[in-house]
Amino acid sequence: MPDSTTTRRLTRLILAGIVLASGGISLYVPLVLEAVGAGFSGTWAATIIFATNLGRVIGSYVASRQALFTERPAALVVTIVLEGVALFSMAFASTPLAYGAAALAAGLGSGMSFPGMKAWLLRIPGGEPSRVFAELSLALRLGMLWGYVAGAFVPPGRLLEVFSVVLASFVAYAAAMGLATRRITALAQAQTASPAARAGEAAAPPDEPVPIGLRTLIALNALFWLLMIQPTVAMSLHVPRYVPELPVQTTYWVITLTILLLQTRVTRRARGLAGHARYLRLGFAVQGAGFALMALAGTHATAVVLAAVLLALGQVLFVPSSDVLLTAIARARSLPPGPLMARQLVHQNLGVMLGALAAGALFDLGVAQGWPALSWTLLALASAAALALSVSRHRARHADEPPSA
């Protein structure tokens, strides 16, 4: 078994690549949306996000059906490079359709590579899923942080330079994954393990029963992201109109910093798989509290900031725990985690697509009705319904278990 130093080095190598790629995405997205929105329309700008997520849905579906995208290092590296090259092509786009086509191709690469990246993180010998996924969440947010900061200093009309940086970040990410997967494969081959372990599987199932079913977990994850993507869109619309004294970027900074500060501390307090299942329910509860606060006091800056903290805490609780439980289900069924993660991402990205479309429509409806709290009220009710569904599925599952002696 490799020592802890080797484990940490491999993990950090992959996470460093993720920080670079995540930052590249956060660097270009606000600039492109601003350029397309100003040059064409807000609808066309939203279409770019829609096309990206459509590509992710297709890519995730392909990865769930073709294991080579999660099992073969070469396929993983190629799909990462595909995303980078597709994004770089946006530097030469001059019409919304060209931007949309590039976004679709980039989303395709993202959808195929992301579950594979997670699967290879889990293959690192000595890695513990709870810690791995908490650190992955931190890496994604650190990348967003540098991307947003760098984007704030980009002069207008410098998209070629921006996308050159984006391409370089993805090439570095692909190189990091290539080096890491080669080393992980070599370590696996050097061990006298079972064939399943050499393929990246846990040889033994979890020490405790998995407290949630696969379909329930996938459904709850899709519901969570259908709801959680809405503030990303709605805050950008709500804050300038109803809380003009608050800079529009404030909520993004608050959410990012809250996750950076709390993610590891909160995730490590989960006690076993039952604790992670409890975190799913708490995630919906805290998410709903954030929506309710916006519904009750969303025209006050302090309430908006506190709501952003609650929404960030909902992500801190839910996101890594969902991945930990999915990994446990894969191990309990002696299945490779990559295709299951791809299957989960298909539904998650569908939720994101539908949520992003609904967010704008709900906001416009609230404005038309003269009721700013309309969308937030509906979101709070939806979170409460998702929490009730989670609790009922939990009780039904445990009602079927035989009582302990």
Tab-separated table of C-alpha atoms in Angstrom:
chain	number	residue	atom	x	y	z
A	1	MET	CA	0.000	0.000	0.000
A	2	PRO	CA	1.476	3.403	-0.948
A	3	ASP	CA	2.285	5.766	1.906
A	4	SER	CA	0.154	8.765	2.794
A	5	THR	CA	2.620	11.133	1.103
A	6	THR	CA	2.054	9.457	-2.269
A	7	THR	CA	-1.699	9.599	-1.751
A	8	ARG	CA	-1.608	13.293	-0.944
A	9	ARG	CA	0.659	14.130	-3.896
A	10	LEU	CA	-1.600	12.369	-6.375
A	11	THR	CA	-4.706	13.988	-4.914
A	12	ARG	CA	-3.134	17.425	-5.005
A	13	LEU	CA	-1.989	16.947	-8.585
A	14	ILE	CA	-5.532	16.243	-9.768
A	15	LEU	CA	-7.050	18.969	-7.582
A	16	ALA	CA	-4.525	21.512	-8.878
A	17	GLY	CA	-5.685	20.745	-12.418
A	18	ILE	CA	-9.292	21.182	-11.315
A	19	VAL	CA	-8.498	24.563	-9.742
A	20	LEU	CA	-7.002	25.723	-13.042
A	21	ALA	CA	-9.886	24.479	-15.217
A	22	SER	CA	-12.587	25.727	-12.841
A	23	GLY	CA	-10.909	29.121	-12.797
A	24	GLY	CA	-10.768	29.170	-16.576
A	25	ILE	CA	-14.522	28.634	-16.769
A	26	SER	CA	-15.227	31.322	-14.161
A	27	LEU	CA	-12.926	33.695	-16.026
A	28	TYR	CA	-14.740	33.518	-19.346
A	29	VAL	CA	-18.419	32.993	-18.440
A	30	PRO	CA	-19.281	36.495	-17.101
A	31	LEU	CA	-17.307	38.169	-19.908
A	32	VAL	CA	-18.970	36.188	-22.691
A	33	LEU	CA	-22.454	36.572	-21.233
A	34	GLU	CA	-21.887	40.314	-20.929
A	35	ALA	CA	-20.595	40.554	-24.517
A	36	VAL	CA	-23.415	38.486	-26.023
A	37	GLY	CA	-26.058	40.196	-23.889
A	38	ALA	CA	-24.856	43.653	-24.947
A	39	GLY	CA	-24.307	42.766	-28.591
A	40	PHE	CA	-27.425	40.678	-29.148
A	41	SER	CA	-29.835	40.023	-26.252
A	42	GLY	CA	-30.173	38.492	-22.828
A	43	THR	CA	-32.062	35.602	-24.373
A	44	TRP	CA	-29.105	34.746	-26.584
A	45	ALA	CA	-26.786	34.991	-23.578
A	46	ALA	CA	-28.987	32.518	-21.685
A	47	THR	CA	-28.897	30.235	-24.722
A	48	ILE	CA	-25.136	29.786	-24.229
A	49	ILE	CA	-25.729	28.451	-20.720
A	50	PHE	CA	-28.503	26.224	-22.031
A	51	ALA	CA	-26.261	24.854	-24.802
A	52	THR	CA	-23.460	24.152	-22.314
A	53	ASN	CA	-25.777	22.175	-20.065
A	54	LEU	CA	-27.342	20.365	-23.021
A	55	GLY	CA	-23.843	19.242	-24.009
A	56	ARG	CA	-23.206	18.106	-20.445
A	57	VAL	CA	-26.397	16.057	-20.441
A	58	ILE	CA	-25.415	14.346	-23.691
A	59	GLY	CA	-21.819	13.839	-22.564
A	60	SER	CA	-22.846	12.404	-19.197
A	61	TYR	CA	-25.291	10.059	-20.903
A	62	VAL	CA	-22.559	8.819	-23.243
A	63	ALA	CA	-20.188	8.311	-20.290
A	64	SER	CA	-22.854	6.360	-18.406
A	65	ARG	CA	-23.181	3.993	-21.386
A	66	GLN	CA	-19.539	3.775	-22.468
A	67	ALA	CA	-17.220	2.909	-19.594
A	68	LEU	CA	-14.096	3.852	-21.545
A	69	PHE	CA	-14.718	7.530	-20.735
A	70	THR	CA	-14.424	6.806	-17.013
A	71	GLU	CA	-11.994	3.882	-17.153
A	72	ARG	CA	-9.420	4.777	-19.846
A	73	PRO	CA	-6.914	7.572	-19.093
A	74	ALA	CA	-6.495	8.468	-22.787
A	75	ALA	CA	-10.239	9.002	-23.238
A	76	LEU	CA	-10.346	11.190	-20.128
A	77	VAL	CA	-7.470	13.360	-21.344
A	78	VAL	CA	-8.998	13.702	-24.833
A	79	THR	CA	-12.372	14.850	-23.474
A	80	ILE	CA	-10.681	17.444	-21.255
A	81	VAL	CA	-8.758	18.792	-24.244
A	82	LEU	CA	-11.995	18.776	-26.278
A	83	GLU	CA	-13.603	21.093	-23.745
A	84	GLY	CA	-10.598	23.419	-23.749
A	85	VAL	CA	-10.372	23.624	-27.546
A	86	ALA	CA	-14.132	24.166	-27.867
A	87	LEU	CA	-13.964	27.029	-25.391
A	88	PHE	CA	-10.958	28.530	-27.195
A	89	SER	CA	-12.974	28.563	-30.420
A	90	MET	CA	-15.330	31.086	-28.778
A	91	ALA	CA	-12.570	33.661	-29.216
A	92	PHE	CA	-13.364	33.608	-32.948
A	93	ALA	CA	-17.172	33.465	-32.682
A	94	SER	CA	-19.123	36.412	-34.045
A	95	THR	CA	-22.729	35.195	-33.854
A	96	PRO	CA	-24.848	33.732	-31.057
A	97	LEU	CA	-25.162	30.473	-32.988
A	98	ALA	CA	-21.373	30.149	-33.155
A	99	TYR	CA	-21.111	30.753	-29.426
A	100	GLY	CA	-23.857	28.205	-28.834
A	101	ALA	CA	-22.176	25.553	-30.988
A	102	ALA	CA	-18.886	26.029	-29.136
A	103	ALA	CA	-20.698	25.877	-25.796
A	104	LEU	CA	-22.444	22.649	-26.833
A	105	ALA	CA	-19.103	21.032	-27.744
A	106	ALA	CA	-17.510	22.250	-24.507
A	107	GLY	CA	-20.416	20.860	-22.496
A	108	LEU	CA	-20.044	17.531	-24.297
A	109	GLY	CA	-16.410	17.304	-23.218
A	110	SER	CA	-17.275	18.358	-19.682
A	111	GLY	CA	-20.073	15.816	-19.377
A	112	MET	CA	-17.804	12.977	-20.480
A	113	SER	CA	-14.738	13.988	-18.423
A	114	PHE	CA	-16.190	15.051	-15.073
A	115	PRO	CA	-17.440	11.628	-13.897
A	116	GLY	CA	-14.156	10.088	-15.051
A	117	MET	CA	-12.177	12.601	-13.021
A	118	LYS	CA	-14.205	11.697	-9.923
A	119	ALA	CA	-13.708	7.987	-10.555
A	120	TRP	CA	-9.918	8.378	-10.811
A	121	LEU	CA	-9.831	10.441	-7.631
A	122	LEU	CA	-11.445	7.476	-5.899
A	123	ARG	CA	-8.827	5.122	-7.341
A	124	ILE	CA	-6.002	6.831	-5.454
A	125	PRO	CA	-4.883	4.252	-2.879
A	126	GLY	CA	-5.656	5.252	0.685
A	127	GLY	CA	-8.123	7.950	-0.293
A	128	GLU	CA	-11.246	8.294	1.844
A	129	PRO	CA	-14.368	9.315	-0.149
A	130	SER	CA	-15.661	11.835	2.386
A	131	ARG	CA	-12.360	13.724	2.403
A	132	VAL	CA	-11.870	13.368	-1.351
A	133	PHE	CA	-15.220	14.923	-2.240
A	134	ALA	CA	-14.897	17.693	0.342
A	135	GLU	CA	-11.526	18.629	-1.163
A	136	LEU	CA	-12.983	18.444	-4.675
A	137	SER	CA	-15.663	20.958	-3.662
A	138	LEU	CA	-12.950	23.234	-2.247
A	139	ALA	CA	-10.876	22.953	-5.432
A	140	LEU	CA	-13.846	23.908	-7.604
A	141	ARG	CA	-14.514	26.964	-5.440
A	142	LEU	CA	-10.861	28.027	-5.322
A	143	GLY	CA	-10.874	27.921	-9.101
A	144	MET	CA	-14.008	30.039	-9.227
A	145	LEU	CA	-12.345	32.520	-6.881
A	146	TRP	CA	-9.285	33.120	-9.058
A	147	GLY	CA	-11.394	33.158	-12.206
A	148	TYR	CA	-13.758	35.836	-10.890
A	149	VAL	CA	-10.886	37.947	-9.549
A	150	ALA	CA	-8.916	37.722	-12.801
A	151	GLY	CA	-12.009	38.473	-14.879
A	152	ALA	CA	-12.566	41.708	-12.984
A	153	PHE	CA	-9.286	43.086	-14.379
A	154	VAL	CA	-9.808	42.120	-18.029
A	155	PRO	CA	-10.203	45.180	-20.301
A	156	PRO	CA	-13.075	45.140	-22.816
A	157	GLY	CA	-12.480	43.428	-26.138
A	158	ARG	CA	-9.733	41.062	-24.989
A	159	LEU	CA	-11.538	37.757	-25.469
A	160	LEU	CA	-8.699	36.207	-27.484
A	161	GLU	CA	-6.336	36.643	-24.540
A	162	VAL	CA	-9.011	35.385	-22.147
A	163	PHE	CA	-9.638	32.211	-24.115
A	164	SER	CA	-5.908	31.647	-24.556
A	165	VAL	CA	-5.672	31.520	-20.757
A	166	VAL	CA	-8.712	29.216	-20.670
A	167	LEU	CA	-7.115	26.854	-23.194
A	168	ALA	CA	-3.845	26.842	-21.238
A	169	SER	CA	-5.724	26.006	-18.028
A	170	PHE	CA	-7.402	23.005	-19.666
A	171	VAL	CA	-4.163	21.780	-21.237
A	172	ALA	CA	-2.567	21.924	-17.774
A	173	TYR	CA	-5.576	20.074	-16.309
A	174	ALA	CA	-5.305	17.385	-19.001
A	175	ALA	CA	-1.569	17.019	-18.339
A	176	ALA	CA	-2.174	16.700	-14.599
A	177	MET	CA	-4.814	14.019	-15.169
A	178	GLY	CA	-2.533	12.169	-17.590
A	179	LEU	CA	0.339	12.095	-15.096
A	180	ALA	CA	-1.910	11.162	-12.181
A	181	THR	CA	-3.758	8.358	-13.974
A	182	ARG	CA	-0.472	6.858	-15.177
A	183	ARG	CA	0.891	6.825	-11.625
A	184	ILE	CA	-2.350	5.466	-10.151
A	185	THR	CA	-2.376	2.668	-12.730
A	186	ALA	CA	1.236	1.788	-11.950
A	187	LEU	CA	0.523	1.663	-8.221
A	188	ALA	CA	-2.514	-0.561	-8.785
A	189	GLN	CA	-0.547	-2.963	-10.955
A	190	ALA	CA	2.198	-3.156	-8.334
A	191	GLN	CA	-0.194	-4.345	-5.653
A	192	THR	CA	-1.163	-7.951	-5.195
A	193	ALA	CA	-4.829	-7.065	-5.239
A	194	SER	CA	-7.893	-8.647	-6.765
A	195	PRO	CA	-8.831	-7.779	-10.375
A	196	ALA	CA	-11.649	-5.580	-9.083
A	197	ALA	CA	-9.237	-3.603	-6.937
A	198	ARG	CA	-6.823	-3.166	-9.861
A	199	ALA	CA	-9.684	-1.699	-11.855
A	200	GLY	CA	-10.245	0.838	-9.111
A	201	GLU	CA	-12.960	-0.924	-7.181
A	202	ALA	CA	-13.160	-1.401	-3.468
A	203	ALA	CA	-12.636	-5.109	-2.872
A	204	ALA	CA	-15.020	-5.104	0.057
A	205	PRO	CA	-18.441	-3.519	0.390
A	206	PRO	CA	-19.037	-0.707	2.906
A	207	ASP	CA	-18.838	-1.633	6.594
A	208	GLU	CA	-22.397	-0.400	7.142
A	209	PRO	CA	-25.546	-0.719	5.023
A	210	VAL	CA	-26.157	2.086	2.554
A	211	PRO	CA	-29.098	4.088	3.981
A	212	ILE	CA	-30.501	5.246	0.629
A	213	GLY	CA	-31.384	3.652	-2.690
A	214	LEU	CA	-29.780	4.570	-6.007
A	215	ARG	CA	-32.929	5.905	-7.668
A	216	THR	CA	-33.842	7.963	-4.628
A	217	LEU	CA	-30.354	9.436	-4.433
A	218	ILE	CA	-30.291	10.343	-8.131
A	219	ALA	CA	-33.766	11.900	-7.908
A	220	LEU	CA	-32.903	13.943	-4.807
A	221	ASN	CA	-29.651	15.132	-6.373
A	222	ALA	CA	-31.495	16.284	-9.502
A	223	LEU	CA	-34.097	18.082	-7.368
A	224	PHE	CA	-31.420	19.769	-5.287
A	225	TRP	CA	-29.642	21.174	-8.330
A	226	LEU	CA	-32.885	22.141	-10.059
A	227	LEU	CA	-33.507	24.368	-7.040
A	228	MET	CA	-29.927	25.442	-6.325
A	229	ILE	CA	-29.203	26.724	-9.829
A	230	GLN	CA	-32.080	29.177	-9.536
A	231	PRO	CA	-30.348	31.629	-7.162
A	232	THR	CA	-27.387	31.736	-9.557
A	233	VAL	CA	-29.713	33.240	-12.144
A	234	ALA	CA	-32.284	34.895	-9.886
A	235	MET	CA	-29.787	36.755	-7.670
A	236	SER	CA	-28.322	38.459	-10.752
A	237	LEU	CA	-31.820	39.706	-11.590
A	238	HIS	CA	-33.189	40.302	-8.080
A	239	VAL	CA	-30.324	42.261	-6.493
A	240	PRO	CA	-29.993	45.108	-9.051
A	241	ARG	CA	-33.761	45.624	-9.116
A	242	TYR	CA	-34.740	45.289	-5.461
A	243	VAL	CA	-31.477	45.768	-3.499
A	244	PRO	CA	-29.541	48.297	-5.622
A	245	GLU	CA	-27.315	49.315	-2.718
A	246	LEU	CA	-25.749	45.824	-2.790
A	247	PRO	CA	-23.179	45.051	-5.545
A	248	VAL	CA	-24.511	42.244	-7.714
A	249	GLN	CA	-21.342	40.154	-7.208
A	250	THR	CA	-21.804	40.136	-3.426
A	251	THR	CA	-23.869	36.964	-3.206
A	252	TYR	CA	-21.384	35.018	-5.372
A	253	TRP	CA	-18.498	36.076	-3.135
A	254	VAL	CA	-20.459	35.217	0.017
A	255	ILE	CA	-21.391	31.758	-1.289
A	256	THR	CA	-17.845	31.013	-2.455
A	257	LEU	CA	-16.163	32.156	0.772
A	258	THR	CA	-18.707	30.320	2.946
A	259	ILE	CA	-18.027	27.058	1.135
A	260	LEU	CA	-14.251	27.575	1.354
A	261	LEU	CA	-14.458	28.201	5.091
A	262	LEU	CA	-16.936	25.485	6.057
A	263	GLN	CA	-16.683	22.598	3.587
A	264	THR	CA	-13.970	20.490	5.225
A	265	ARG	CA	-15.083	21.298	8.772
A	266	VAL	CA	-18.677	20.296	8.117
A	267	THR	CA	-18.069	17.209	5.957
A	268	ARG	CA	-15.674	15.576	8.404
A	269	ARG	CA	-18.340	15.762	11.120
A	270	ALA	CA	-20.601	13.338	9.248
A	271	ARG	CA	-20.631	10.040	11.110
A	272	GLY	CA	-20.637	7.203	8.604
A	273	LEU	CA	-23.073	6.748	5.750
A	274	ALA	CA	-26.040	7.462	8.004
A	275	GLY	CA	-24.513	10.835	8.789
A	276	HIS	CA	-24.118	11.645	5.107
A	277	ALA	CA	-27.730	10.622	4.448
A	278	ARG	CA	-28.758	12.968	7.253
A	279	TYR	CA	-26.762	15.728	5.576
A	280	LEU	CA	-28.921	15.344	2.463
A	281	ARG	CA	-32.021	16.119	4.476
A	282	LEU	CA	-30.300	18.976	6.298
A	283	GLY	CA	-29.151	20.345	2.951
A	284	PHE	CA	-32.739	20.665	1.740
A	285	ALA	CA	-33.811	22.171	5.081
A	286	VAL	CA	-31.097	24.837	5.050
A	287	GLN	CA	-31.671	25.530	1.352
A	288	GLY	CA	-35.369	26.035	2.055
A	289	ALA	CA	-34.547	28.378	4.941
A	290	GLY	CA	-32.447	30.500	2.575
A	291	PHE	CA	-35.291	30.709	0.068
A	292	ALA	CA	-37.780	31.519	2.842
A	293	LEU	CA	-35.575	34.351	4.107
A	294	MET	CA	-35.463	35.800	0.601
A	295	ALA	CA	-39.258	35.522	0.373
A	296	LEU	CA	-39.764	37.289	3.702
A	297	ALA	CA	-37.065	39.966	3.576
A	298	GLY	CA	-35.434	39.812	0.152
A	299	THR	CA	-35.497	43.581	-0.286
A	300	HIS	CA	-33.044	44.096	2.592
A	301	ALA	CA	-29.306	43.772	1.984
A	302	THR	CA	-28.595	42.020	5.289
A	303	ALA	CA	-31.241	39.383	4.603
A	304	VAL	CA	-29.855	38.773	1.112
A	305	VAL	CA	-26.357	38.194	2.509
A	306	LEU	CA	-27.663	35.853	5.217
A	307	ALA	CA	-29.710	33.970	2.620
A	308	ALA	CA	-26.554	33.532	0.514
A	309	VAL	CA	-24.794	32.035	3.555
A	310	LEU	CA	-27.671	29.588	4.073
A	311	LEU	CA	-27.707	28.587	0.401
A	312	ALA	CA	-23.953	27.990	0.546
A	313	LEU	CA	-24.353	25.880	3.680
A	314	GLY	CA	-26.976	23.815	1.883
A	315	GLN	CA	-24.382	23.011	-0.778
A	316	VAL	CA	-21.744	22.255	1.855
A	317	LEU	CA	-24.066	19.703	3.448
A	318	PHE	CA	-25.555	18.110	0.348
A	319	VAL	CA	-22.990	17.958	-2.450
A	320	PRO	CA	-20.083	15.882	-1.034
A	321	SER	CA	-22.480	13.640	0.893
A	322	SER	CA	-24.360	12.793	-2.299
A	323	ASP	CA	-21.091	11.685	-3.916
A	324	VAL	CA	-20.035	9.700	-0.846
A	325	LEU	CA	-23.338	7.808	-0.817
A	326	LEU	CA	-23.178	7.124	-4.557
A	327	THR	CA	-19.676	5.706	-4.092
A	328	ALA	CA	-20.958	3.482	-1.275
A	329	ILE	CA	-23.779	2.198	-3.497
A	330	ALA	CA	-21.253	1.354	-6.226
A	331	ARG	CA	-19.085	-0.533	-3.764
A	332	ALA	CA	-22.033	-2.380	-2.262
A	333	ARG	CA	-23.003	-3.537	-5.760
A	334	SER	CA	-19.392	-4.235	-6.827
A	335	LEU	CA	-19.755	-1.758	-9.687
A	336	PRO	CA	-17.271	0.809	-10.994
A	337	PRO	CA	-18.290	4.236	-9.640
A	338	GLY	CA	-17.591	6.135	-12.889
A	339	PRO	CA	-20.656	5.073	-14.918
A	340	LEU	CA	-22.929	5.562	-11.886
A	341	MET	CA	-21.555	9.056	-11.421
A	342	ALA	CA	-22.159	9.756	-15.092
A	343	ARG	CA	-25.733	8.524	-14.719
A	344	GLN	CA	-26.223	10.834	-11.754
A	345	LEU	CA	-24.794	13.750	-13.729
A	346	VAL	CA	-27.264	13.159	-16.574
A	347	HIS	CA	-30.157	13.861	-14.224
A	348	GLN	CA	-28.262	16.596	-12.372
A	349	ASN	CA	-27.561	18.501	-15.575
A	350	LEU	CA	-31.179	18.080	-16.659
A	351	GLY	CA	-32.166	19.648	-13.340
A	352	VAL	CA	-29.742	22.508	-13.931
A	353	MET	CA	-31.141	23.092	-17.436
A	354	LEU	CA	-34.747	23.161	-16.285
A	355	GLY	CA	-33.921	25.223	-13.216
A	356	ALA	CA	-32.050	27.861	-15.206
A	357	LEU	CA	-34.962	28.196	-17.627
A	358	ALA	CA	-37.506	28.384	-14.801
A	359	ALA	CA	-35.527	30.998	-12.845
A	360	GLY	CA	-35.921	33.736	-15.433
A	361	ALA	CA	-39.570	32.915	-16.055
A	362	LEU	CA	-40.405	32.972	-12.336
A	363	PHE	CA	-38.621	36.279	-11.852
A	364	ASP	CA	-40.480	37.861	-14.773
A	365	LEU	CA	-43.765	36.540	-13.392
A	366	GLY	CA	-43.032	38.059	-9.994
A	367	VAL	CA	-42.244	41.428	-11.593
A	368	ALA	CA	-45.430	41.292	-13.668
A	369	GLN	CA	-47.486	40.506	-10.578
A	370	GLY	CA	-45.748	43.152	-8.487
A	371	TRP	CA	-44.671	40.477	-6.004
A	372	PRO	CA	-40.864	40.234	-5.687
A	373	ALA	CA	-41.158	37.308	-3.299
A	374	LEU	CA	-43.111	35.104	-5.696
A	375	SER	CA	-40.203	33.071	-7.065
A	376	TRP	CA	-38.543	32.733	-3.645
A	377	THR	CA	-41.818	31.605	-2.069
A	378	LEU	CA	-42.272	28.917	-4.698
A	379	LEU	CA	-38.652	27.805	-4.253
A	380	ALA	CA	-39.086	27.585	-0.481
A	381	LEU	CA	-42.194	25.441	-0.950
A	382	ALA	CA	-40.361	23.236	-3.451
A	383	SER	CA	-37.470	22.742	-1.002
A	384	ALA	CA	-39.948	21.821	1.716
A	385	ALA	CA	-41.542	19.276	-0.634
A	386	ALA	CA	-38.116	17.820	-1.496
A	387	LEU	CA	-37.289	17.585	2.222
A	388	ALA	CA	-40.591	15.816	2.880
A	389	LEU	CA	-39.848	13.383	0.039
A	390	SER	CA	-36.383	12.703	1.442
A	391	VAL	CA	-37.715	12.069	4.939
A	392	SER	CA	-40.525	9.826	3.678
A	393	ARG	CA	-38.124	7.731	1.574
A	394	HIS	CA	-35.793	7.429	4.548
A	395	ARG	CA	-38.612	6.238	6.818
A	396	ALA	CA	-39.974	3.833	4.204
A	397	ARG	CA	-36.529	2.299	3.697
A	398	HIS	CA	-35.962	1.790	7.404
A	399	ALA	CA	-39.488	0.498	7.959
A	400	ASP	CA	-38.578	-2.423	5.696
A	401	GLU	CA	-35.533	-3.326	7.793
A	402	PRO	CA	-35.916	-6.072	10.408
A	403	PRO	CA	-35.677	-4.816	13.986
A	404	SER	CA	-32.331	-5.418	15.655
A	405	ALA	CA	-32.107	-8.006	18.363
